[in-house]
C-alpha cells in the first residue's frame, strides 16, 4: 500500500511530486527547502515542513534513519550543525552532505529524509 502526503506547495503540481510517500514501512520525504535568510534559518524552516510530513505519516524525527543535506556552499553547513543536533537528539540518522546547485540561488540548504514507520 502506498500513501502520498502533499504539503500543498505550488511546485508539487508543477513538477509532479508530493512532499512524502509512505511505502514498505518507510516514509520518504522529498527534498525540502525552507524560508529565511541564510542556511541556518532555512534549515529550521525546512525541518518544520519535514516534521509536519512525518507527523501526517505517523512518525517523527526520532524515526528518521537517513538524511541527505544539499547545499550550494559547503561552508554554510556548519551553522546548521547545532540545529540538526537538537532536532535529531539522541536518535541521529545516517547522513550525507552534498555540495550542489539548488533550484534557486536564494535557497541555501535542502533536506531529504527517510524514516522507518513505528510498528
mmCIF file of N, CA and C in Angstrom:
data_model
loop_
_atom_site.group_PDB
_atom_site.id
_atom_site.type_symbol
_atom_site.label_atom_id
_atom_site.label_comp_id
_atom_site.label_asym_id
_atom_site.label_seq_id
_atom_site.Cartn_x
_atom_site.Cartn_y
_atom_site.Cartn_z
ATOM 1 N N UNK A 1 0.844 -1.186 0.000
ATOM 2 C CA UNK A 1 0.000 0.000 0.000
ATOM 3 C C UNK A 1 0.887 1.247 0.000
ATOM 4 N N UNK A 2 0.524 2.216 -0.795
ATOM 5 C CA UNK A 2 1.269 3.473 -0.893
ATOM 6 C C UNK A 2 0.348 4.621 -0.478
ATOM 7 N N UNK A 3 0.866 5.487 0.379
ATOM 8 C CA UNK A 3 0.141 6.692 0.798
ATOM 9 C C UNK A 3 0.980 7.891 0.396
ATOM 10 N N UNK A 4 0.348 8.847 -0.263
ATOM 11 C CA UNK A 4 1.040 10.070 -0.672
ATOM 12 C C UNK A 4 0.570 11.239 0.192
ATOM 13 N N UNK A 5 1.532 12.036 0.648
ATOM 14 C CA UNK A 5 1.244 13.173 1.519
ATOM 15 C C UNK A 5 1.673 14.442 0.802
ATOM 16 N N UNK A 6 0.731 15.347 0.632
ATOM 17 C CA UNK A 6 1.020 16.624 -0.022
ATOM 18 C C UNK A 6 1.100 17.722 1.024
ATOM 19 N N UNK A 7 2.010 18.672 0.806
ATOM 20 C CA UNK A 7 2.080 19.826 1.694
ATOM 21 C C UNK A 7 1.330 21.013 1.093
ATOM 22 N N UNK A 8 0.826 20.838 -0.140
ATOM 23 C CA UNK A 8 0.097 21.910 -0.797
ATOM 24 C C UNK A 8 0.993 22.940 -1.455
ATOM 25 N N UNK A 9 2.284 22.663 -1.521
ATOM 26 C CA UNK A 9 3.216 23.589 -2.154
ATOM 27 C C UNK A 9 2.951 23.714 -3.647
ATOM 28 N N UNK A 10 3.180 24.902 -4.180
ATOM 29 C CA UNK A 10 2.884 25.165 -5.587
ATOM 30 C C UNK A 10 3.672 24.293 -6.549
ATOM 31 N N UNK A 11 4.860 23.883 -6.174
ATOM 32 C CA UNK A 11 5.692 23.119 -7.092
ATOM 33 C C UNK A 11 5.310 21.647 -7.163
ATOM 34 N N UNK A 12 4.547 21.165 -6.186
ATOM 35 C CA UNK A 12 4.144 19.763 -6.221
ATOM 36 C C UNK A 12 3.379 19.449 -7.506
ATOM 37 N N UNK A 13 2.407 20.274 -7.845
ATOM 38 C CA UNK A 13 1.630 20.045 -9.070
ATOM 39 C C UNK A 13 2.442 20.385 -10.321
ATOM 40 N N UNK A 14 3.222 21.459 -10.256
ATOM 41 C CA UNK A 14 4.014 21.879 -11.423
ATOM 42 C C UNK A 14 5.059 20.844 -11.806
ATOM 43 N N UNK A 15 5.735 20.281 -10.804
ATOM 44 C CA UNK A 15 6.846 19.378 -11.061
ATOM 45 C C UNK A 15 6.378 17.921 -11.095
ATOM 46 N N UNK A 16 5.294 17.612 -10.385
ATOM 47 C CA UNK A 16 4.780 16.255 -10.358
ATOM 48 C C UNK A 16 5.386 15.409 -9.252
ATOM 49 N N UNK A 17 5.332 15.901 -8.021
ATOM 50 C CA UNK A 17 5.817 15.145 -6.872
ATOM 51 C C UNK A 17 4.940 15.472 -5.674
ATOM 52 N N UNK A 18 5.134 14.737 -4.585
ATOM 53 C CA UNK A 18 4.455 15.060 -3.336
ATOM 54 C C UNK A 18 5.496 15.168 -2.227
ATOM 55 N N UNK A 19 5.132 15.766 -1.140
ATOM 56 C CA UNK A 19 6.068 16.016 -0.045
ATOM 57 C C UNK A 19 6.624 14.708 0.513
ATOM 58 N N UNK A 20 5.754 13.702 0.646
ATOM 59 C CA UNK A 20 6.213 12.438 1.215
ATOM 60 C C UNK A 20 5.418 11.271 0.643
ATOM 61 N N UNK A 21 6.060 10.112 0.641
ATOM 62 C CA UNK A 21 5.410 8.875 0.226
ATOM 63 C C UNK A 21 5.676 7.831 1.308
ATOM 64 N N UNK A 22 4.601 7.205 1.748
ATOM 65 C CA UNK A 22 4.697 6.127 2.718
ATOM 66 C C UNK A 22 4.575 4.819 1.935
ATOM 67 N N UNK A 23 5.590 3.971 2.024
ATOM 68 C CA UNK A 23 5.583 2.699 1.300
ATOM 69 C C UNK A 23 6.555 1.728 1.943
ATOM 70 N N UNK A 24 6.153 0.474 2.025
ATOM 71 C CA UNK A 24 7.052 -0.565 2.522
ATOM 72 C C UNK A 24 7.571 -0.335 3.926
ATOM 73 N N UNK A 25 6.784 0.314 4.765
ATOM 74 C CA UNK A 25 7.200 0.560 6.140
ATOM 75 C C UNK A 25 8.095 1.776 6.330
ATOM 76 N N UNK A 26 8.339 2.495 5.245
ATOM 77 C CA UNK A 26 9.182 3.689 5.304
ATOM 78 C C UNK A 26 8.413 4.924 4.872
ATOM 79 N N UNK A 27 8.879 6.076 5.332
ATOM 80 C CA UNK A 27 8.373 7.372 4.879
ATOM 81 C C UNK A 27 9.526 8.062 4.167
ATOM 82 N N UNK A 28 9.324 8.360 2.907
ATOM 83 C CA UNK A 28 10.338 9.038 2.094
ATOM 84 C C UNK A 28 9.880 10.484 1.924
ATOM 85 N N UNK A 29 10.611 11.411 2.523
ATOM 86 C CA UNK A 29 10.258 12.830 2.435
ATOM 87 C C UNK A 29 11.141 13.478 1.376
ATOM 88 N N UNK A 30 10.496 14.131 0.422
ATOM 89 C CA UNK A 30 11.195 14.785 -0.685
ATOM 90 C C UNK A 30 12.138 15.866 -0.182
ATOM 91 N N UNK A 31 13.115 16.201 -1.009
ATOM 92 C CA UNK A 31 13.999 17.310 -0.695
ATOM 93 C C UNK A 31 13.169 18.536 -0.353
ATOM 94 N N UNK A 32 13.484 19.150 0.777
ATOM 95 C CA UNK A 32 12.678 20.242 1.318
ATOM 96 C C UNK A 32 13.559 21.445 1.594
ATOM 97 N N UNK A 33 13.166 22.584 1.050
ATOM 98 C CA UNK A 33 13.862 23.836 1.338
ATOM 99 C C UNK A 33 13.017 24.636 2.322
ATOM 100 N N UNK A 34 13.643 25.622 2.948
ATOM 101 C CA UNK A 34 12.936 26.462 3.899
ATOM 102 C C UNK A 34 13.029 27.921 3.498
ATOM 103 N N UNK A 35 12.379 28.744 4.281
ATOM 104 C CA UNK A 35 12.380 30.179 4.043
ATOM 105 C C UNK A 35 13.271 30.851 5.081
ATOM 106 N N UNK A 36 13.709 32.060 4.766
ATOM 107 C CA UNK A 36 14.517 32.831 5.702
ATOM 108 C C UNK A 36 15.834 33.227 5.075
ATOM 109 N N UNK A 37 16.584 34.017 5.816
ATOM 110 C CA UNK A 37 17.890 34.480 5.366
ATOM 111 C C UNK A 37 18.966 33.546 5.881
ATOM 112 N N UNK A 38 19.700 32.963 4.996
ATOM 113 C CA UNK A 38 20.821 32.118 5.376
ATOM 114 C C UNK A 38 20.454 30.665 5.592
ATOM 115 N N UNK A 39 21.473 29.832 5.578
ATOM 116 C CA UNK A 39 21.279 28.389 5.682
ATOM 117 C C UNK A 39 20.655 27.983 7.014
ATOM 118 N N UNK A 40 21.068 28.595 8.113
ATOM 119 C CA UNK A 40 20.554 28.191 9.420
ATOM 120 C C UNK A 40 19.049 28.444 9.530
ATOM 121 N N UNK A 41 18.602 29.621 9.135
ATOM 122 C CA UNK A 41 17.164 29.932 9.177
ATOM 123 C C UNK A 41 16.383 29.013 8.246
ATOM 124 N N UNK A 42 16.922 28.763 7.077
ATOM 125 C CA UNK A 42 16.245 27.883 6.130
ATOM 126 C C UNK A 42 16.240 26.443 6.625
ATOM 127 N N UNK A 43 17.278 26.039 7.311
ATOM 128 C CA UNK A 43 17.345 24.707 7.892
ATOM 129 C C UNK A 43 16.212 24.524 8.900
ATOM 130 N N UNK A 44 16.055 25.475 9.805
ATOM 131 C CA UNK A 44 14.974 25.413 10.796
ATOM 132 C C UNK A 44 13.614 25.358 10.119
ATOM 133 N N UNK A 45 13.412 26.185 9.104
ATOM 134 C CA UNK A 45 12.148 26.236 8.387
ATOM 135 C C UNK A 45 11.866 24.916 7.660
ATOM 136 N N UNK A 46 12.877 24.357 7.018
ATOM 137 C CA UNK A 46 12.705 23.080 6.312
ATOM 138 C C UNK A 46 12.343 21.973 7.287
ATOM 139 N N UNK A 47 12.948 21.974 8.467
ATOM 140 C CA UNK A 47 12.649 20.950 9.464
ATOM 141 C C UNK A 47 11.205 21.025 9.944
ATOM 142 N N UNK A 48 10.632 22.219 9.994
ATOM 143 C CA UNK A 48 9.212 22.367 10.360
ATOM 144 C C UNK A 48 8.343 21.643 9.328
ATOM 145 N N UNK A 49 8.631 21.850 8.051
ATOM 146 C CA UNK A 49 7.870 21.197 6.977
ATOM 147 C C UNK A 49 8.066 19.679 7.030
ATOM 148 N N UNK A 50 9.295 19.255 7.242
ATOM 149 C CA UNK A 50 9.592 17.823 7.317
ATOM 150 C C UNK A 50 8.876 17.184 8.509
ATOM 151 N N UNK A 51 8.925 17.847 9.664
ATOM 152 C CA UNK A 51 8.216 17.332 10.846
ATOM 153 C C UNK A 51 6.735 17.142 10.553
ATOM 154 N N UNK A 52 6.142 18.124 9.883
ATOM 155 C CA UNK A 52 4.719 18.056 9.555
ATOM 156 C C UNK A 52 4.396 16.859 8.670
ATOM 157 N N UNK A 53 5.226 16.609 7.668
ATOM 158 C CA UNK A 53 5.009 15.462 6.776
ATOM 159 C C UNK A 53 5.162 14.154 7.546
ATOM 160 N N UNK A 54 6.174 14.072 8.409
ATOM 161 C CA UNK A 54 6.382 12.862 9.196
ATOM 162 C C UNK A 54 5.212 12.617 10.135
ATOM 163 N N UNK A 55 4.715 13.671 10.761
ATOM 164 C CA UNK A 55 3.568 13.521 11.664
ATOM 165 C C UNK A 55 2.345 13.026 10.917
ATOM 166 N N UNK A 56 2.109 13.544 9.715
ATOM 167 C CA UNK A 56 0.980 13.069 8.913
ATOM 168 C C UNK A 56 1.122 11.595 8.569
ATOM 169 N N UNK A 57 2.352 11.129 8.454
ATOM 170 C CA UNK A 57 2.613 9.729 8.128
ATOM 171 C C UNK A 57 2.546 8.830 9.361
ATOM 172 N N UNK A 58 2.616 9.431 10.551
ATOM 173 C CA UNK A 58 2.543 8.642 11.776
ATOM 174 C C UNK A 58 3.873 8.410 12.461
ATOM 175 N N UNK A 59 4.844 9.285 12.211
ATOM 176 C CA UNK A 59 6.147 9.140 12.867
ATOM 177 C C UNK A 59 6.729 10.516 13.172
ATOM 178 N N UNK A 60 8.016 10.540 13.532
ATOM 179 C CA UNK A 60 8.642 11.804 13.931
ATOM 180 C C UNK A 60 10.106 11.811 13.499
ATOM 181 N N UNK A 61 10.795 12.890 13.827
ATOM 182 C CA UNK A 61 12.228 12.965 13.526
ATOM 183 C C UNK A 61 13.012 11.858 14.237
ATOM 184 N N UNK A 62 12.510 11.356 15.344
ATOM 185 C CA UNK A 62 13.184 10.268 16.056
ATOM 186 C C UNK A 62 13.197 8.982 15.235
ATOM 187 N N UNK A 63 12.325 8.880 14.225
ATOM 188 C CA UNK A 63 12.231 7.684 13.387
ATOM 189 C C UNK A 63 13.044 7.796 12.098
ATOM 190 N N UNK A 64 13.702 8.935 11.892
ATOM 191 C CA UNK A 64 14.493 9.140 10.673
ATOM 192 C C UNK A 64 15.733 8.247 10.728
ATOM 193 N N UNK A 65 15.938 7.491 9.646
ATOM 194 C CA UNK A 65 17.091 6.593 9.571
ATOM 195 C C UNK A 65 18.146 7.087 8.584
ATOM 196 N N UNK A 66 17.769 8.007 7.707
ATOM 197 C CA UNK A 66 18.691 8.511 6.683
ATOM 198 C C UNK A 66 18.334 9.952 6.377
ATOM 199 N N UNK A 67 19.340 10.804 6.253
ATOM 200 C CA UNK A 67 19.127 12.204 5.873
ATOM 201 C C UNK A 67 20.213 12.619 4.887
ATOM 202 N N UNK A 68 19.806 13.412 3.913
ATOM 203 C CA UNK A 68 20.750 13.996 2.959
ATOM 204 C C UNK A 68 20.585 15.500 3.004
ATOM 205 N N UNK A 69 21.709 16.188 3.182
ATOM 206 C CA UNK A 69 21.739 17.649 3.174
ATOM 207 C C UNK A 69 22.393 18.085 1.877
ATOM 208 N N UNK A 70 21.763 19.018 1.182
ATOM 209 C CA UNK A 70 22.315 19.538 -0.066
ATOM 210 C C UNK A 70 22.463 21.045 0.080
ATOM 211 N N UNK A 71 23.665 21.539 -0.174
ATOM 212 C CA UNK A 71 23.943 22.969 -0.057
ATOM 213 C C UNK A 71 24.765 23.425 -1.250
ATOM 214 N N UNK A 72 24.513 24.633 -1.739
ATOM 215 C CA UNK A 72 25.338 25.152 -2.826
ATOM 216 C C UNK A 72 26.738 25.554 -2.358
ATOM 217 N N UNK A 73 26.905 25.758 -1.044
ATOM 218 C CA UNK A 73 28.208 26.125 -0.489
ATOM 219 C C UNK A 73 28.417 25.358 0.806
ATOM 220 N N UNK A 74 29.306 24.375 0.796
ATOM 221 C CA UNK A 74 29.531 23.521 1.968
ATOM 222 C C UNK A 74 29.947 24.319 3.200
ATOM 223 N N UNK A 75 30.497 25.496 3.016
ATOM 224 C CA UNK A 75 30.922 26.317 4.147
ATOM 225 C C UNK A 75 29.739 26.850 4.956
ATOM 226 N N UNK A 76 28.539 26.800 4.386
ATOM 227 C CA UNK A 76 27.342 27.263 5.089
ATOM 228 C C UNK A 76 26.711 26.167 5.937
ATOM 229 N N UNK A 77 27.281 24.978 5.911
ATOM 230 C CA UNK A 77 26.697 23.856 6.642
ATOM 231 C C UNK A 77 26.954 23.928 8.148
ATOM 232 N N UNK A 78 28.130 24.357 8.544
ATOM 233 C CA UNK A 78 28.493 24.353 9.964
ATOM 234 C C UNK A 78 27.507 25.118 10.855
ATOM 235 N N UNK A 79 26.970 26.291 10.453
ATOM 236 C CA UNK A 79 25.989 26.963 11.309
ATOM 237 C C UNK A 79 24.705 26.153 11.522
ATOM 238 N N UNK A 80 24.470 25.147 10.676
ATOM 239 C CA UNK A 80 23.283 24.299 10.808
ATOM 240 C C UNK A 80 23.488 23.163 11.809
ATOM 241 N N UNK A 81 24.730 22.839 12.116
ATOM 242 C CA UNK A 81 25.012 21.680 12.964
ATOM 243 C C UNK A 81 24.262 21.690 14.293
ATOM 244 N N UNK A 82 24.263 22.802 15.053
ATOM 245 C CA UNK A 82 23.542 22.780 16.334
ATOM 246 C C UNK A 82 22.032 22.562 16.159
ATOM 247 N N UNK A 83 21.484 23.115 15.097
ATOM 248 C CA UNK A 83 20.048 22.956 14.821
ATOM 249 C C UNK A 83 19.737 21.489 14.541
ATOM 250 N N UNK A 84 20.579 20.851 13.750
ATOM 251 C CA UNK A 84 20.373 19.450 13.387
ATOM 252 C C UNK A 84 20.609 18.535 14.577
ATOM 253 N N UNK A 85 21.631 18.833 15.369
ATOM 254 C CA UNK A 85 21.905 18.027 16.560
ATOM 255 C C UNK A 85 20.730 18.087 17.527
ATOM 256 N N UNK A 86 20.129 19.260 17.667
ATOM 257 C CA UNK A 86 18.967 19.395 18.547
ATOM 258 C C UNK A 86 17.753 18.679 17.957
ATOM 259 N N UNK A 87 17.558 18.798 16.658
ATOM 260 C CA UNK A 87 16.384 18.196 16.013
ATOM 261 C C UNK A 87 16.401 16.673 16.099
ATOM 262 N N UNK A 88 17.574 16.067 15.898
ATOM 263 C CA UNK A 88 17.648 14.616 15.887
ATOM 264 C C UNK A 88 18.020 14.035 17.253
ATOM 265 N N UNK A 89 18.544 14.877 18.140
ATOM 266 C CA UNK A 89 18.792 14.493 19.520
ATOM 267 C C UNK A 89 19.508 13.172 19.687
ATOM 268 N N UNK A 90 18.914 12.313 20.499
ATOM 269 C CA UNK A 90 19.513 11.027 20.833
ATOM 270 C C UNK A 90 19.313 9.980 19.738
ATOM 271 N N UNK A 91 18.675 10.375 18.635
ATOM 272 C CA UNK A 91 18.372 9.429 17.558
ATOM 273 C C UNK A 91 18.978 9.889 16.239
ATOM 274 N N UNK A 92 20.290 10.085 16.165
ATOM 275 C CA UNK A 92 20.877 10.604 14.932
ATOM 276 C C UNK A 92 20.803 9.586 13.787
ATOM 277 N N UNK A 93 20.393 10.049 12.606
ATOM 278 C CA UNK A 93 20.326 9.167 11.445
ATOM 279 C C UNK A 93 21.670 9.088 10.724
ATOM 280 N N UNK A 94 21.787 8.135 9.820
ATOM 281 C CA UNK A 94 22.914 8.137 8.892
ATOM 282 C C UNK A 94 22.761 9.383 8.034
ATOM 283 N N UNK A 95 23.862 10.037 7.677
ATOM 284 C CA UNK A 95 23.749 11.328 6.992
ATOM 285 C C UNK A 95 24.808 11.500 5.914
ATOM 286 N N UNK A 96 24.425 12.288 4.907
ATOM 287 C CA UNK A 96 25.329 12.683 3.834
ATOM 288 C C UNK A 96 25.101 14.157 3.551
ATOM 289 N N UNK A 97 26.193 14.894 3.318
ATOM 290 C CA UNK A 97 26.090 16.289 2.895
ATOM 291 C C UNK A 97 26.696 16.376 1.505
ATOM 292 N N UNK A 98 25.950 16.985 0.591
ATOM 293 C CA UNK A 98 26.374 17.128 -0.794
ATOM 294 C C UNK A 98 26.426 18.609 -1.143
ATOM 295 N N UNK A 99 27.500 19.038 -1.770
ATOM 296 C CA UNK A 99 27.584 20.407 -2.289
ATOM 297 C C UNK A 99 27.115 20.363 -3.736
ATOM 298 N N UNK A 100 26.055 21.109 -4.031
ATOM 299 C CA UNK A 100 25.470 21.075 -5.376
ATOM 300 C C UNK A 100 24.624 22.324 -5.618
ATOM 301 N N UNK A 101 24.226 22.523 -6.851
ATOM 302 C CA UNK A 101 23.321 23.614 -7.173
ATOM 303 C C UNK A 101 21.907 23.262 -6.760
ATOM 304 N N UNK A 102 21.168 24.242 -6.249
ATOM 305 C CA UNK A 102 19.765 24.049 -5.910
ATOM 306 C C UNK A 102 18.901 24.763 -6.947
ATOM 307 N N UNK A 103 17.601 24.568 -6.875
ATOM 308 C CA UNK A 103 16.681 25.048 -7.907
ATOM 309 C C UNK A 103 16.675 26.573 -8.050
ATOM 310 N N UNK A 104 17.005 27.284 -6.983
ATOM 311 C CA UNK A 104 17.017 28.752 -6.997
ATOM 312 C C UNK A 104 18.161 29.204 -6.084
ATOM 313 N N UNK A 105 18.943 30.199 -6.499
ATOM 314 C CA UNK A 105 20.080 30.652 -5.676
ATOM 315 C C UNK A 105 19.689 31.167 -4.290
ATOM 316 N N UNK A 106 18.421 31.541 -4.099
ATOM 317 C CA UNK A 106 18.002 32.015 -2.773
ATOM 318 C C UNK A 106 17.982 30.887 -1.746
ATOM 319 N N UNK A 107 17.918 29.644 -2.208
ATOM 320 C CA UNK A 107 17.905 28.512 -1.289
ATOM 321 C C UNK A 107 19.330 28.124 -0.923
ATOM 322 N N UNK A 108 19.580 27.985 0.387
ATOM 323 C CA UNK A 108 20.925 27.717 0.885
ATOM 324 C C UNK A 108 21.081 26.299 1.421
ATOM 325 N N UNK A 109 19.956 25.588 1.620
ATOM 326 C CA UNK A 109 20.015 24.198 2.075
ATOM 327 C C UNK A 109 18.725 23.499 1.668
ATOM 328 N N UNK A 110 18.852 22.237 1.295
ATOM 329 C CA UNK A 110 17.722 21.375 1.007
ATOM 330 C C UNK A 110 17.947 20.089 1.809
ATOM 331 N N UNK A 111 16.880 19.589 2.428
ATOM 332 C CA UNK A 111 16.997 18.416 3.300
ATOM 333 C C UNK A 111 16.011 17.349 2.838
ATOM 334 N N UNK A 112 16.512 16.125 2.728
ATOM 335 C CA UNK A 112 15.691 14.971 2.344
ATOM 336 C C UNK A 112 15.857 13.904 3.418
ATOM 337 N N UNK A 113 14.761 13.270 3.850
ATOM 338 C CA UNK A 113 14.867 12.240 4.878
ATOM 339 C C UNK A 113 14.086 10.992 4.517
ATOM 340 N N UNK A 114 14.511 9.889 5.121
ATOM 341 C CA UNK A 114 13.775 8.635 5.089
ATOM 342 C C UNK A 114 13.606 8.189 6.526
ATOM 343 N N UNK A 115 12.360 7.844 6.896
ATOM 344 C CA UNK A 115 12.062 7.408 8.251
ATOM 345 C C UNK A 115 11.427 6.020 8.225
ATOM 346 N N UNK A 116 11.620 5.291 9.297
ATOM 347 C CA UNK A 116 11.002 3.984 9.469
ATOM 348 C C UNK A 116 9.731 4.172 10.280
ATOM 349 N N UNK A 117 8.621 3.673 9.761
ATOM 350 C CA UNK A 117 7.365 3.777 10.498
ATOM 351 C C UNK A 117 7.416 2.907 11.754
ATOM 352 N N UNK A 118 6.968 3.433 12.887
ATOM 353 C CA UNK A 118 6.929 2.615 14.102
ATOM 354 C C UNK A 118 5.934 1.468 13.902
ATOM 355 N N UNK A 119 6.217 0.354 14.559
ATOM 356 C CA UNK A 119 5.304 -0.803 14.444
ATOM 357 C C UNK A 119 4.147 -0.670 15.361
#
